[in-house]
PDB file of C-alpha atoms and ligand atoms in Angstrom:
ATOM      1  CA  UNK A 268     -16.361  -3.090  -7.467  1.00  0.00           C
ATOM      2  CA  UNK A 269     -15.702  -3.408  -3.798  1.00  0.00           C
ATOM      3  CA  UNK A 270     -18.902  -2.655  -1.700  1.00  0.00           C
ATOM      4  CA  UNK A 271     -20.954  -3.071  -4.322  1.00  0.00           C
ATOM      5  CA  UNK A 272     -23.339  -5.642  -1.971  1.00  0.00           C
ATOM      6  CA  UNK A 273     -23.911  -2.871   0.025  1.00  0.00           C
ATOM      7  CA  UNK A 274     -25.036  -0.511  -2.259  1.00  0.00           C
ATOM      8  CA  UNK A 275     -26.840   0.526  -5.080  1.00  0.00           C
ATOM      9  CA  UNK A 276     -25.888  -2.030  -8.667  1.00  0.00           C
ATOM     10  CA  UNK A 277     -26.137  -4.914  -6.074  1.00  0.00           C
ATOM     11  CA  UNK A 278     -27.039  -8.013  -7.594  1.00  0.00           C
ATOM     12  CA  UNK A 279     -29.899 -10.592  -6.631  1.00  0.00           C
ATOM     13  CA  UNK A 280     -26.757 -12.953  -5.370  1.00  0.00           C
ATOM     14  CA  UNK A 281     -25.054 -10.359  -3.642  1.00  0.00           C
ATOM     15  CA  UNK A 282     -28.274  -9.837  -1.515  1.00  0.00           C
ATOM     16  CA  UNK A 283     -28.935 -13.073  -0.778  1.00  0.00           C
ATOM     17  CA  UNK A 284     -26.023 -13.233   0.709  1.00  0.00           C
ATOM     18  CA  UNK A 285     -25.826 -10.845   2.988  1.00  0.00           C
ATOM     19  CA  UNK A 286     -29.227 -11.667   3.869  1.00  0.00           C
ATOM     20  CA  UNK A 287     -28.229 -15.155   4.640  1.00  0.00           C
ATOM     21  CA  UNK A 288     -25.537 -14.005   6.893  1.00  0.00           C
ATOM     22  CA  UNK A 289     -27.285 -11.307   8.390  1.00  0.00           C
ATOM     23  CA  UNK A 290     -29.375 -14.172   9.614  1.00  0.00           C
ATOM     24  CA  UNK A 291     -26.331 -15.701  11.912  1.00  0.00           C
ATOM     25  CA  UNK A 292     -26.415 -13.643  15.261  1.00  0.00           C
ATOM     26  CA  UNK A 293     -23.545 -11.573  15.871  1.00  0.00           C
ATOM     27  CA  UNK A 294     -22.122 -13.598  18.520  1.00  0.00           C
ATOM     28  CA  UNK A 295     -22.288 -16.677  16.932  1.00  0.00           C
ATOM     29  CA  UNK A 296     -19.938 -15.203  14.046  1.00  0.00           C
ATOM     30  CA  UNK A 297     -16.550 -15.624  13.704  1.00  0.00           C
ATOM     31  CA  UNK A 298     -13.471 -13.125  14.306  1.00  0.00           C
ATOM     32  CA  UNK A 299     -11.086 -15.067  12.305  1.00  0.00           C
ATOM     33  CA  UNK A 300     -11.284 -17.162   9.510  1.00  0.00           C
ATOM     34  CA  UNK A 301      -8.258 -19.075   7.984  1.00  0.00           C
ATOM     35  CA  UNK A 302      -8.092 -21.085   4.418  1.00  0.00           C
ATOM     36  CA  UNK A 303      -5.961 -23.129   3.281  1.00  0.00           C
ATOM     37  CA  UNK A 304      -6.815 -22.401  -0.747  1.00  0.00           C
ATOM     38  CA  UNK A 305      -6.066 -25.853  -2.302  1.00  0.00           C
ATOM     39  CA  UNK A 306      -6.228 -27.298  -5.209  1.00  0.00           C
ATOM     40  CA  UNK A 307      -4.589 -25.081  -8.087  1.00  0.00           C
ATOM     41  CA  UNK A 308      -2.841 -27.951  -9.489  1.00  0.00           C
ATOM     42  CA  UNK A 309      -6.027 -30.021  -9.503  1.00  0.00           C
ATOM     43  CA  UNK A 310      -7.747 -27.508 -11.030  1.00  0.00           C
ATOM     44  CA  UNK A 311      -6.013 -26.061 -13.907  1.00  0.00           C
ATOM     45  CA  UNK A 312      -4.852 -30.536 -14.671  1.00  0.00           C
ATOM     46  CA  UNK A 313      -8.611 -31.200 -14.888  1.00  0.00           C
ATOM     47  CA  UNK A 314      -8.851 -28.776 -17.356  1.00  0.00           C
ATOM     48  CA  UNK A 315      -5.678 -29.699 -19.372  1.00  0.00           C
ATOM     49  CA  UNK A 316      -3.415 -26.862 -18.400  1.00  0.00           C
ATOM     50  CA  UNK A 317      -0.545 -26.283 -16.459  1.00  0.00           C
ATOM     51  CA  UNK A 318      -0.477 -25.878 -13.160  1.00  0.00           C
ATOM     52  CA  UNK A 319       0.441 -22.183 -12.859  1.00  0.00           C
ATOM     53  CA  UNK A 320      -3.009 -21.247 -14.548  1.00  0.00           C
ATOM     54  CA  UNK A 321      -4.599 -22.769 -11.559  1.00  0.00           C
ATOM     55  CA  UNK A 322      -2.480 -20.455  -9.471  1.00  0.00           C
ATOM     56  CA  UNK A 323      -3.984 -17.509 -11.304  1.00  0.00           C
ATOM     57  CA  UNK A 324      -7.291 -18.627 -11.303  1.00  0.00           C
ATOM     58  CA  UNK A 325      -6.824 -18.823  -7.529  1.00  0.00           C
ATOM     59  CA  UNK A 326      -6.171 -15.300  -7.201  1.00  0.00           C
ATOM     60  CA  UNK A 327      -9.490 -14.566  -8.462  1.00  0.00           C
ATOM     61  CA  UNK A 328     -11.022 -16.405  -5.880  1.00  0.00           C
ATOM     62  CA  UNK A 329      -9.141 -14.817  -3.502  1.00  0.00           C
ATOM     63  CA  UNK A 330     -10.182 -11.353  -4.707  1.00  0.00           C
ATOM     64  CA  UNK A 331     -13.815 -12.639  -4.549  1.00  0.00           C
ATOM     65  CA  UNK A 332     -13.427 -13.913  -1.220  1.00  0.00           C
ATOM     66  CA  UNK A 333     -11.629 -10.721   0.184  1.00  0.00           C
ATOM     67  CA  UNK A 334     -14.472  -8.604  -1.407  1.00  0.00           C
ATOM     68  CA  UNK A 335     -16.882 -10.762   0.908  1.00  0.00           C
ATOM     69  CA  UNK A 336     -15.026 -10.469   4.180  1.00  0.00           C
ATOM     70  CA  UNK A 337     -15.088  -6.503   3.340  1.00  0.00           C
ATOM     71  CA  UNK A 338     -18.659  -6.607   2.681  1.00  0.00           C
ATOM     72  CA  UNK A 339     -19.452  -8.832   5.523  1.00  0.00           C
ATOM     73  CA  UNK A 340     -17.297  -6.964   8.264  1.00  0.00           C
ATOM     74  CA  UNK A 341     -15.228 -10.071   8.992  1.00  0.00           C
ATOM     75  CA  UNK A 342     -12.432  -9.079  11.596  1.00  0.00           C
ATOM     76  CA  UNK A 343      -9.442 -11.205  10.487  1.00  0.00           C
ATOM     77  CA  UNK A 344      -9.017 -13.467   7.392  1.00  0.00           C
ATOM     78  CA  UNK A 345      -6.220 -15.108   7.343  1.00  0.00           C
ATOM     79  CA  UNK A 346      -4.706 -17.118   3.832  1.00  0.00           C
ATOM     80  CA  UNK A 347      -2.172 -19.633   3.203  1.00  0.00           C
ATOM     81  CA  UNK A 348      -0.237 -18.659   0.452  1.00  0.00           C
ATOM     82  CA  UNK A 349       2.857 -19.863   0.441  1.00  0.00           C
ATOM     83  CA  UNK A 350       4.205 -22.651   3.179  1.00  0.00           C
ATOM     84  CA  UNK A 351       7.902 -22.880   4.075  1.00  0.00           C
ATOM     85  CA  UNK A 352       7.936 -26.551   2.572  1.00  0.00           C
ATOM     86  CA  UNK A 353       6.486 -25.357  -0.961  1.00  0.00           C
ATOM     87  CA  UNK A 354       9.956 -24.084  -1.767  1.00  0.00           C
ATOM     88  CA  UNK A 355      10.410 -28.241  -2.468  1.00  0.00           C
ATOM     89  CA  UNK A 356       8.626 -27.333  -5.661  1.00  0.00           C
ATOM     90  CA  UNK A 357      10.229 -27.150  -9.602  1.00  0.00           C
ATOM     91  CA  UNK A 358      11.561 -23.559  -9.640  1.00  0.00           C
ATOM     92  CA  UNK A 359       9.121 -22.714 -12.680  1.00  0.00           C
ATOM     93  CA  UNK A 360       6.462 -22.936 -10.098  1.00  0.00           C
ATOM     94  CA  UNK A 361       8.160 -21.453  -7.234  1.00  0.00           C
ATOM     95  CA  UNK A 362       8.862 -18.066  -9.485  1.00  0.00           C
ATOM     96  CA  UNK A 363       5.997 -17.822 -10.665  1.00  0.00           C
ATOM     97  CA  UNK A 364       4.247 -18.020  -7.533  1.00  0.00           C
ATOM     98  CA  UNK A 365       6.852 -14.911  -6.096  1.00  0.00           C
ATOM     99  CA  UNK A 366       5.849 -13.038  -9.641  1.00  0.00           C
ATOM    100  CA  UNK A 367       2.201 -13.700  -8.850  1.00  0.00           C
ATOM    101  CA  UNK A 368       2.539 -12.617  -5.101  1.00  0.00           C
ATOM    102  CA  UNK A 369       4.317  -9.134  -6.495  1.00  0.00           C
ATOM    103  CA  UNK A 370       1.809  -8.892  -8.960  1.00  0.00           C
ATOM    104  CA  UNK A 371      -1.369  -9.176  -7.115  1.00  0.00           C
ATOM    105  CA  UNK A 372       0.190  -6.663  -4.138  1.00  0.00           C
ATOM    106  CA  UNK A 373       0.514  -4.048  -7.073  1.00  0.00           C
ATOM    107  CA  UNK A 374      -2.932  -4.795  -9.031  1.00  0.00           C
ATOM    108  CA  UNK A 375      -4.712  -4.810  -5.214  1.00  0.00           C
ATOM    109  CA  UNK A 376      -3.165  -2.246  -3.296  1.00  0.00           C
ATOM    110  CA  UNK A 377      -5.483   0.527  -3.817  1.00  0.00           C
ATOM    111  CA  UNK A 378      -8.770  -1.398  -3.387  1.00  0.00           C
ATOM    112  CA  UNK A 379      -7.294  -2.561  -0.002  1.00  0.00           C
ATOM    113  CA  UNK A 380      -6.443   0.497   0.838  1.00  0.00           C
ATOM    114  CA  UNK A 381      -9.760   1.946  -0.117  1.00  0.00           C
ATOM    115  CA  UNK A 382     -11.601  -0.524   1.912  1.00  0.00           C
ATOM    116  CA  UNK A 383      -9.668   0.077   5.085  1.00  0.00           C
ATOM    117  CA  UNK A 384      -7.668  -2.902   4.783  1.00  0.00           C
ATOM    118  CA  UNK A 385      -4.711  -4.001   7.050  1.00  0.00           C
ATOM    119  CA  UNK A 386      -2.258  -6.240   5.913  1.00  0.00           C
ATOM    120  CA  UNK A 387       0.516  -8.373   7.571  1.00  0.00           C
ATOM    121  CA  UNK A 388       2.578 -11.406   5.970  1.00  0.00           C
ATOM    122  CA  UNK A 389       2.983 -13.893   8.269  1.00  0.00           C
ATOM    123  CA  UNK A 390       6.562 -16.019   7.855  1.00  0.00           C
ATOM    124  CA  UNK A 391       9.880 -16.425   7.386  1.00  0.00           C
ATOM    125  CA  UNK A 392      11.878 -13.329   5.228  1.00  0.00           C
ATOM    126  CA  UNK A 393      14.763 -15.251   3.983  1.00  0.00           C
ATOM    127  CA  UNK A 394      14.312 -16.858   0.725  1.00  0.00           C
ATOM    128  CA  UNK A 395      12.715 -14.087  -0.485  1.00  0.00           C
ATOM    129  CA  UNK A 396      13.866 -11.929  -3.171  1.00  0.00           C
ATOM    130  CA  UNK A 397      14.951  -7.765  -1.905  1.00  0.00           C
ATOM    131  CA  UNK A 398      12.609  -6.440  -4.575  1.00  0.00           C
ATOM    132  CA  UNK A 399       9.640  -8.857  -3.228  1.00  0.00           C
ATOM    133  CA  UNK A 400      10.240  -8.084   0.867  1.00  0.00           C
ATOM    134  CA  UNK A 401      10.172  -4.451  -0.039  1.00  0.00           C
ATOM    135  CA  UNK A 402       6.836  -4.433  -1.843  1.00  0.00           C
ATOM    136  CA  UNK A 403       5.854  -6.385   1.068  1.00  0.00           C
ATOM    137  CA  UNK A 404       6.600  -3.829   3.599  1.00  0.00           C
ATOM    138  CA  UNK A 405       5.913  -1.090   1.347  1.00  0.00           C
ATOM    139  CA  UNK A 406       2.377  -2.620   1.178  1.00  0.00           C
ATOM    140  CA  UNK A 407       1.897  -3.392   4.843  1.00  0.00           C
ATOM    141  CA  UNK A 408       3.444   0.153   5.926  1.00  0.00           C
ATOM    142  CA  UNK A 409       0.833   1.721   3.608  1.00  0.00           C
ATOM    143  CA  UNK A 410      -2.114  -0.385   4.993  1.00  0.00           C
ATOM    144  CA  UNK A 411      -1.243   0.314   8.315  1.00  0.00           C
ATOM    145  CA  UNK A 412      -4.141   2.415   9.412  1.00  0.00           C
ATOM    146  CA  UNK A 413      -6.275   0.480   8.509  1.00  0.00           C
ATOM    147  CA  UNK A 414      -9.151  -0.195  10.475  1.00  0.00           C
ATOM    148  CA  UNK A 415     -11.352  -2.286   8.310  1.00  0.00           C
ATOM    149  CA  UNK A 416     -10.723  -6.393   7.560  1.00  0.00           C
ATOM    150  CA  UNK A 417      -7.069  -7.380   9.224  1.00  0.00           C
ATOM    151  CA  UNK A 418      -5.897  -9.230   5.961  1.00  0.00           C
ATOM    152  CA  UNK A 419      -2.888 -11.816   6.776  1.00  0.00           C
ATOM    153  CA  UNK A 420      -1.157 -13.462   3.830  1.00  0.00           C
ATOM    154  CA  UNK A 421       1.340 -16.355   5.247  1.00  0.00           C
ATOM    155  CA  UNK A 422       3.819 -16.291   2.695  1.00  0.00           C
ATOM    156  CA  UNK A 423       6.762 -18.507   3.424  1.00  0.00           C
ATOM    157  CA  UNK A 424       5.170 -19.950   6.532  1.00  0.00           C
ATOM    158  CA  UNK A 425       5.328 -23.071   8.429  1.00  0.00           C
ATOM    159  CA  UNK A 426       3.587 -22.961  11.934  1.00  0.00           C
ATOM    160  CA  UNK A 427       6.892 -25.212  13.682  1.00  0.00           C
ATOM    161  CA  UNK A 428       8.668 -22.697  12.476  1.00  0.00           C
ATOM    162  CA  UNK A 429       6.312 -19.707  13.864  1.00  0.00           C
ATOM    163  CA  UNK A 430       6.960 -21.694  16.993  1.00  0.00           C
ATOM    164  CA  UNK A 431      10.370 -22.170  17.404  1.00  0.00           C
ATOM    165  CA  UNK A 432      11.041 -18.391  16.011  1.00  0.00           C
ATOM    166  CA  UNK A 433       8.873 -17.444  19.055  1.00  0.00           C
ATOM    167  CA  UNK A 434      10.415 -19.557  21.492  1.00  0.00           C
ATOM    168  CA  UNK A 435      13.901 -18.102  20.274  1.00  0.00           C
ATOM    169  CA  UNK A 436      12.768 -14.794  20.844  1.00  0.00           C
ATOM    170  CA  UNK A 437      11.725 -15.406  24.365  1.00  0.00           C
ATOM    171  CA  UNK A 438      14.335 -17.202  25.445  1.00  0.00           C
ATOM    172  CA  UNK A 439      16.683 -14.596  24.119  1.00  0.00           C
ATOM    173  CA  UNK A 440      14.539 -12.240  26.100  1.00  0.00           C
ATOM    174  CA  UNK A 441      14.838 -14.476  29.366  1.00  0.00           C
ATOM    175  CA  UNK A 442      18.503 -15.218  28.913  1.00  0.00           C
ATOM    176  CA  UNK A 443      19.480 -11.810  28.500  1.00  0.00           C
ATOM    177  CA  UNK A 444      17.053 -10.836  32.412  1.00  0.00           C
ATOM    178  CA  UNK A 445      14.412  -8.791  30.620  1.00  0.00           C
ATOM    179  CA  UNK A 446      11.955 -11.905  31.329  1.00  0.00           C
ATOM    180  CA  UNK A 447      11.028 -14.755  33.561  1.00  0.00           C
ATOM    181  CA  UNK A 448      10.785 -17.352  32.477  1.00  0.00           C
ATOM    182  CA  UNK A 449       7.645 -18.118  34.801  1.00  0.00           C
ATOM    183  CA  UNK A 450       6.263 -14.969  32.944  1.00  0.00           C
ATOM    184  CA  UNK A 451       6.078 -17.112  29.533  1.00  0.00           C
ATOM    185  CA  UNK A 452       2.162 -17.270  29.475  1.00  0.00           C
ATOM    186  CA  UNK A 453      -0.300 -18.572  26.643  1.00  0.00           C
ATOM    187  CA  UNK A 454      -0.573 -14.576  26.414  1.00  0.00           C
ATOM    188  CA  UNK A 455       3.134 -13.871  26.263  1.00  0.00           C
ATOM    189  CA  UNK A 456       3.224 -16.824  24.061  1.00  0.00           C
ATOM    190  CA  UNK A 457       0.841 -15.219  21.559  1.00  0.00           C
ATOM    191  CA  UNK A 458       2.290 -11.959  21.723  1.00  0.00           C
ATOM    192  CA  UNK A 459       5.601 -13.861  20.564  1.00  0.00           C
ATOM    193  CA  UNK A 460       3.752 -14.911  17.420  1.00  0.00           C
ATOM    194  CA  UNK A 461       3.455 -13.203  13.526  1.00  0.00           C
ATOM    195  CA  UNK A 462      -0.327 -13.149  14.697  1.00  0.00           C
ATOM    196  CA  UNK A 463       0.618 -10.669  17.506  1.00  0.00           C
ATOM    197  CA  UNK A 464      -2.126  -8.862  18.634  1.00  0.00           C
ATOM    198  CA  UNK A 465      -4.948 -11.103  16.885  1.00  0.00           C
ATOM    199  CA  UNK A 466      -7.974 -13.156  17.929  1.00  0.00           C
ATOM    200  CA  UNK A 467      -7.391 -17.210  17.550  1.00  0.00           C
ATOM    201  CA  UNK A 468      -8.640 -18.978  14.722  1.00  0.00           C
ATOM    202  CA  UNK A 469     -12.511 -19.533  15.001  1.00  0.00           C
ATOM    203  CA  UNK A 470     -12.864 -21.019  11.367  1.00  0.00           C
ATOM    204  CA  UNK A 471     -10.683 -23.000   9.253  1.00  0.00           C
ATOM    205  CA  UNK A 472     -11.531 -23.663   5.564  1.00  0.00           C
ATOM    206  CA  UNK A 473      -9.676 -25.771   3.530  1.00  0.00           C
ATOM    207  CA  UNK A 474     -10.312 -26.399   0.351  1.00  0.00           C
ATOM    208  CA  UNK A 475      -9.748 -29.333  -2.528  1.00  0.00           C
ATOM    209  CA  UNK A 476     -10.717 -32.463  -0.492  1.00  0.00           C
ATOM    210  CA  UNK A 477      -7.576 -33.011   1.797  1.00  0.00           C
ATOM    211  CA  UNK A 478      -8.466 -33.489   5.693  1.00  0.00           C
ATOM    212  CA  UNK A 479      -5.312 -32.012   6.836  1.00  0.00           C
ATOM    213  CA  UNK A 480      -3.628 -28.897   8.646  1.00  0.00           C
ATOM    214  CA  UNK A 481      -0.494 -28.690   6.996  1.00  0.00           C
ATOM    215  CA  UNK A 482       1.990 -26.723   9.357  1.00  0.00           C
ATOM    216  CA  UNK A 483      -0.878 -23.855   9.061  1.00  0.00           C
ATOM    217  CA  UNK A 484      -1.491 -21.581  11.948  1.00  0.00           C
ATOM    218  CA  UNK A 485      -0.769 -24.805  14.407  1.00  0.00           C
ATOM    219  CA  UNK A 486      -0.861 -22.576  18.121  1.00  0.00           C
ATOM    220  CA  UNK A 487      -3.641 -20.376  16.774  1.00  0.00           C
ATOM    221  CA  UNK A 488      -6.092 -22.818  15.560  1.00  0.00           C
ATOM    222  CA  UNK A 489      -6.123 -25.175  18.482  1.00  0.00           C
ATOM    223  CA  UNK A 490      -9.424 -24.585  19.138  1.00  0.00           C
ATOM    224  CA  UNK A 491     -10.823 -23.818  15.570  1.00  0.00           C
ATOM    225  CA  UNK A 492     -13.666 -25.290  13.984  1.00  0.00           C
ATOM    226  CA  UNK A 493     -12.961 -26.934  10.518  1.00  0.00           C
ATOM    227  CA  UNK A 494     -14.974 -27.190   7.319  1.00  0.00           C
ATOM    228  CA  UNK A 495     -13.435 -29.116   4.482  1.00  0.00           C
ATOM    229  CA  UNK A 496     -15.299 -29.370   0.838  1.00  0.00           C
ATOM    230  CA  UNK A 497     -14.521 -31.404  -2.315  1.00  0.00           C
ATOM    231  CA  UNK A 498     -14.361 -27.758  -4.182  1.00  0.00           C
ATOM    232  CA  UNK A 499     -10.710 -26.752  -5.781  1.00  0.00           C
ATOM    233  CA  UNK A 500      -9.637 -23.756  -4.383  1.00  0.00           C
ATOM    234  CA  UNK A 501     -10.395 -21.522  -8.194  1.00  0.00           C
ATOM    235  CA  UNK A 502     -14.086 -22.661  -8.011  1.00  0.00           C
ATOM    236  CA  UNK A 503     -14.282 -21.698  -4.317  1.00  0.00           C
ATOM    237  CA  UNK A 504     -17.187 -19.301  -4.368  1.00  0.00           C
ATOM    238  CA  UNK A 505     -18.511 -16.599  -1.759  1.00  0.00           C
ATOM    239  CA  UNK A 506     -21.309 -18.694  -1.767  1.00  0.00           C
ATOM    240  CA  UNK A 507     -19.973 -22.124  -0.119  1.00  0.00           C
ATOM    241  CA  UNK A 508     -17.408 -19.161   2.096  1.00  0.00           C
ATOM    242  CA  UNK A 509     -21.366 -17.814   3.701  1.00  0.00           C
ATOM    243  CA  UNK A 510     -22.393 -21.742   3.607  1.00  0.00           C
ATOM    244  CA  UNK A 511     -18.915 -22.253   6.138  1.00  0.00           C
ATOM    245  CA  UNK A 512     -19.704 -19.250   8.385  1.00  0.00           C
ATOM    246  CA  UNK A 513     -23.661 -20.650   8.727  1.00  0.00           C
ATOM    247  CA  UNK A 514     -22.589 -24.090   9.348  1.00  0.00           C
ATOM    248  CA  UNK A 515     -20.080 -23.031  11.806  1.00  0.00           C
ATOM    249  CA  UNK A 516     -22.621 -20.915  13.630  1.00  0.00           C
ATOM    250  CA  UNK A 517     -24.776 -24.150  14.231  1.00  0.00           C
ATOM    251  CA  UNK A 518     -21.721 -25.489  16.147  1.00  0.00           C
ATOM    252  CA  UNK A 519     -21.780 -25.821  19.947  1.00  0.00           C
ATOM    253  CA  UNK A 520     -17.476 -25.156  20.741  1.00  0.00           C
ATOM    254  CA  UNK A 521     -17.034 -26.216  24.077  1.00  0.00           C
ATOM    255  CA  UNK A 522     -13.194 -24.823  24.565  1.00  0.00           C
ATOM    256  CA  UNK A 523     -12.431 -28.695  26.390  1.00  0.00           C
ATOM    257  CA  UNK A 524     -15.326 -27.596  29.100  1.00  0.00           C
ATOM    258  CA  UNK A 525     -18.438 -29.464  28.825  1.00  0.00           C
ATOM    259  CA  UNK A 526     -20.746 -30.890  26.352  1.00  0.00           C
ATOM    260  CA  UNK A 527     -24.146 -28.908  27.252  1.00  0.00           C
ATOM    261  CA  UNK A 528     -26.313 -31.710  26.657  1.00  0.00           C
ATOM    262  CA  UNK A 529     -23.888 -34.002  28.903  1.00  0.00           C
ATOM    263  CA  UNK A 530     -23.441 -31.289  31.873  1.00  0.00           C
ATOM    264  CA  UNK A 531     -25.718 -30.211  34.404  1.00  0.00           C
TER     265      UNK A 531
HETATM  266  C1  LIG B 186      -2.204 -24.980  -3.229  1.00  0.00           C
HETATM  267  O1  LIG B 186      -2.639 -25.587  -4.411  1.00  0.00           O
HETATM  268  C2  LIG B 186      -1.960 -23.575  -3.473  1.00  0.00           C
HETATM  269  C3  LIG B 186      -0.755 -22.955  -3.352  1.00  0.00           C
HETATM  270  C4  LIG B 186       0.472 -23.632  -2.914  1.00  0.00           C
HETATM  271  C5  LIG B 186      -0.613 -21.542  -3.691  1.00  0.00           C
HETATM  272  C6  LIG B 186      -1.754 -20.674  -3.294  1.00  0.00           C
HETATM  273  C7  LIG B 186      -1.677 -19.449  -4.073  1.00  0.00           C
HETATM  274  C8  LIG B 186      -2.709 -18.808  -4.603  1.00  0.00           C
HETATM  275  C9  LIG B 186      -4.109 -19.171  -4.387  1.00  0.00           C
HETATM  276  C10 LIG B 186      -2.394 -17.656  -5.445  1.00  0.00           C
HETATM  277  C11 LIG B 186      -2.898 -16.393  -4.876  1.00  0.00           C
HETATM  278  C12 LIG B 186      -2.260 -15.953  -3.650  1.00  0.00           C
HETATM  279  C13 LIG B 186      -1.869 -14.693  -3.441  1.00  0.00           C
HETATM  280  C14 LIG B 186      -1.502 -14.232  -2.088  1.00  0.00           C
HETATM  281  C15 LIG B 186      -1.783 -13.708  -4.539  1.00  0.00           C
HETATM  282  P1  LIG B 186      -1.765 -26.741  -5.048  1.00  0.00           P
HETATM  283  O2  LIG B 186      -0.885 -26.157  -6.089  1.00  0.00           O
HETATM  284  O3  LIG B 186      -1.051 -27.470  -3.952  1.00  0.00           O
HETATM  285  O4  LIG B 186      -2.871 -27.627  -5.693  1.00  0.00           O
HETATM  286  P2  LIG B 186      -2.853 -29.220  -5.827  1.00  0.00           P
HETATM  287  O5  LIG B 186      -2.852 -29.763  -4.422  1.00  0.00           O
HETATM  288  O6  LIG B 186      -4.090 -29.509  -6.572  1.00  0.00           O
HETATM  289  O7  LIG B 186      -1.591 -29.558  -6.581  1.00  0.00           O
END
C-alpha cells in the first residue's frame, strides 16, 4: 500500500529509509530524477526465460520505485520506457511491451491518482496504436490536478527527435511573425520541449551496467549527475534508488563555474 512508510504497518526497511534520506538536507536533494531501467533481457536470460518476463518483472520495480518517490516527496521522476529506436525490435517484443504499457496504466491509475500523481508521456504519437494514445490521454487528463510526484513516462522517445520536433515548432512560430528568432532562448527552448514547464535533470540512474545516455532526455540532462550500477533493472531496489540520491548529495555540481577547492 502506497504511504505505508509514512504511517502506521511501516516496516523496519521502510524506516530506515526514510531516515536515511531524511538525513540529506533539503537543498542538497534532487528535483528530478531520470532512469534509464535496463536490463530486462539480462534479467529474465539469466534466469532461463524469455525476455518479456523481464519486462514484467520490471514493472514491479517500477511500482516500487514510484511508491518511494511518493513517499519521499520527490518533485519529478522521469522513466525511459520505450525509445523511438526500440521499435527495431522482433514484433513479439514490441507488442507486448504496448500490451504491458496499457496494462500497467489500467492496474495503476487509481493509486496514482490517489497519491496526487501527475502524469505526462513524453514522445512521439505516431506508431502508436488509437486504443493505446487514448488510454494515454485518458490517463494524463485524469491526473491532471495533480499536485503530488510529476510522473513522466517517455514512451516512444528519442531526445534528437525531442529536439528537432522543438526546433520545428519554433521555426514554424518564427516563420509565420509570431516570434523572433533572437527571442529563441535556453528558456524558450525548454518551453518548446515534452518537459515543458519542468526542472532539468539533477539525477540520472541507469541501470544494468551500460555507461551510456542513449538518446534519453539529451537537452535536459546536460548538467545531470550520473550514477550507473551493475544491478538489472527487475532487481533495482528502493534501497540502491536512496543509496543514488545520498551519493549524489555528496557531489559538489559546479554548472561549468568553478571547482571550490580550485577558486578563490
Ligand atoms: C530495457 O531493457 C528496457 C526496456 C526497453 C523496456 C522498459 C520497460 C519496462 C521496465 C516495463 C515497465 C514500463 C512501464 C511504463 C509499464 P532491455 O530489454 O534492453 O534489457 P537488456 O539490455 O538486458 O536486453
Amino acid at each position: 500500500m502506497w504511504k505505508k512508510i509514512l504511517g502506521i504497518g511501516a516496516s523496519k526497511r521502510e524506516k530506515d529509509l526514510v531516515a536515511l534520506y531524511d538525513r540529506v538536507p533539503k537543498e542538497k536533494r534532487p528535483r528530478h530524477i531520470a532512469i534509464i531501467m535496463d536490463g530486462n533481457g539480462r534479467w529474465a536470460e539469466g534466469k532461463g526465460l524469455i525476455r518479456t518476463a523481464g519486462h514484467r518483472a520490471g514493472v514491479h520495480t517500477l511500482r516500487s520505485i514510484l511508491q518511494v518517490c511518493v513517499d519521499l516527496g520527490i518533485e519529478v521522476l522521469t522513466v525511459y520506457a520505450f525509445s523511438t529506436e526500440n521499435w527495431k525490435r522482433p514484433r513479439p517484443e514490441v507488442d507486448f511491451l504496448m500490451s504491458l504499457f496499457s496494462e500497467y496504466l489500467e492496474k495503476e491509475i487509481q493509486e496514482m491518482e490517489d497519491n496526487h500523481v501527475r502524469l505526462r508521456f513524453l514522445g512521439r504519437e505516431d506508431g502508436m496504436s488509437e486504443a493505446l494514445l487514448r488510454q494515454m490521454h485518458g490517463a494524463e487528463d485524469r491526473l491532471a490536478a495533480g499536485d503530488g510526484l510529476q510522473f513522466n513516462i517517455a514512451a516512444n522517445y528519442g531526445g534528437q527527435d525531442e529536439i528537432l520536433r522543438a526546433v520545428r515548432t519554433l521555426a514554424a512560430r518564427a516563420a509565420a511573425g509570431d516570434l523572433a528568432p533572437d527571442a529563441i532562448d535556453a528558456a524558450a527552448f525548454s518551453a518548446a520541449l515534452d518537459t515543458a514547464g519542468q526542472p532539468p535533470v539533477d539525477l540520472m540512474i541507469r541501470t544494468s551496467g551500460d555507461l551510456r545516455l542513449s538518446n534519453f532526455l539529451l537537452w535536459q540532462a546536460a548538467y545531470a549527475e550520473f550514477w550507473f550500477t551493475e544491478t538489472n533493472w527487475p532487481d533495482f531496489t528502493p534501497e540502491e534508488f536512496v543509496q543514488a540520491i545520498v551519493d549524489f548529495a555528496q557531489r559538489k555540481r559546479r554548472f561549468g563555474g568553478l571547482n571550490p577547492r580550485k577558486g578563490k
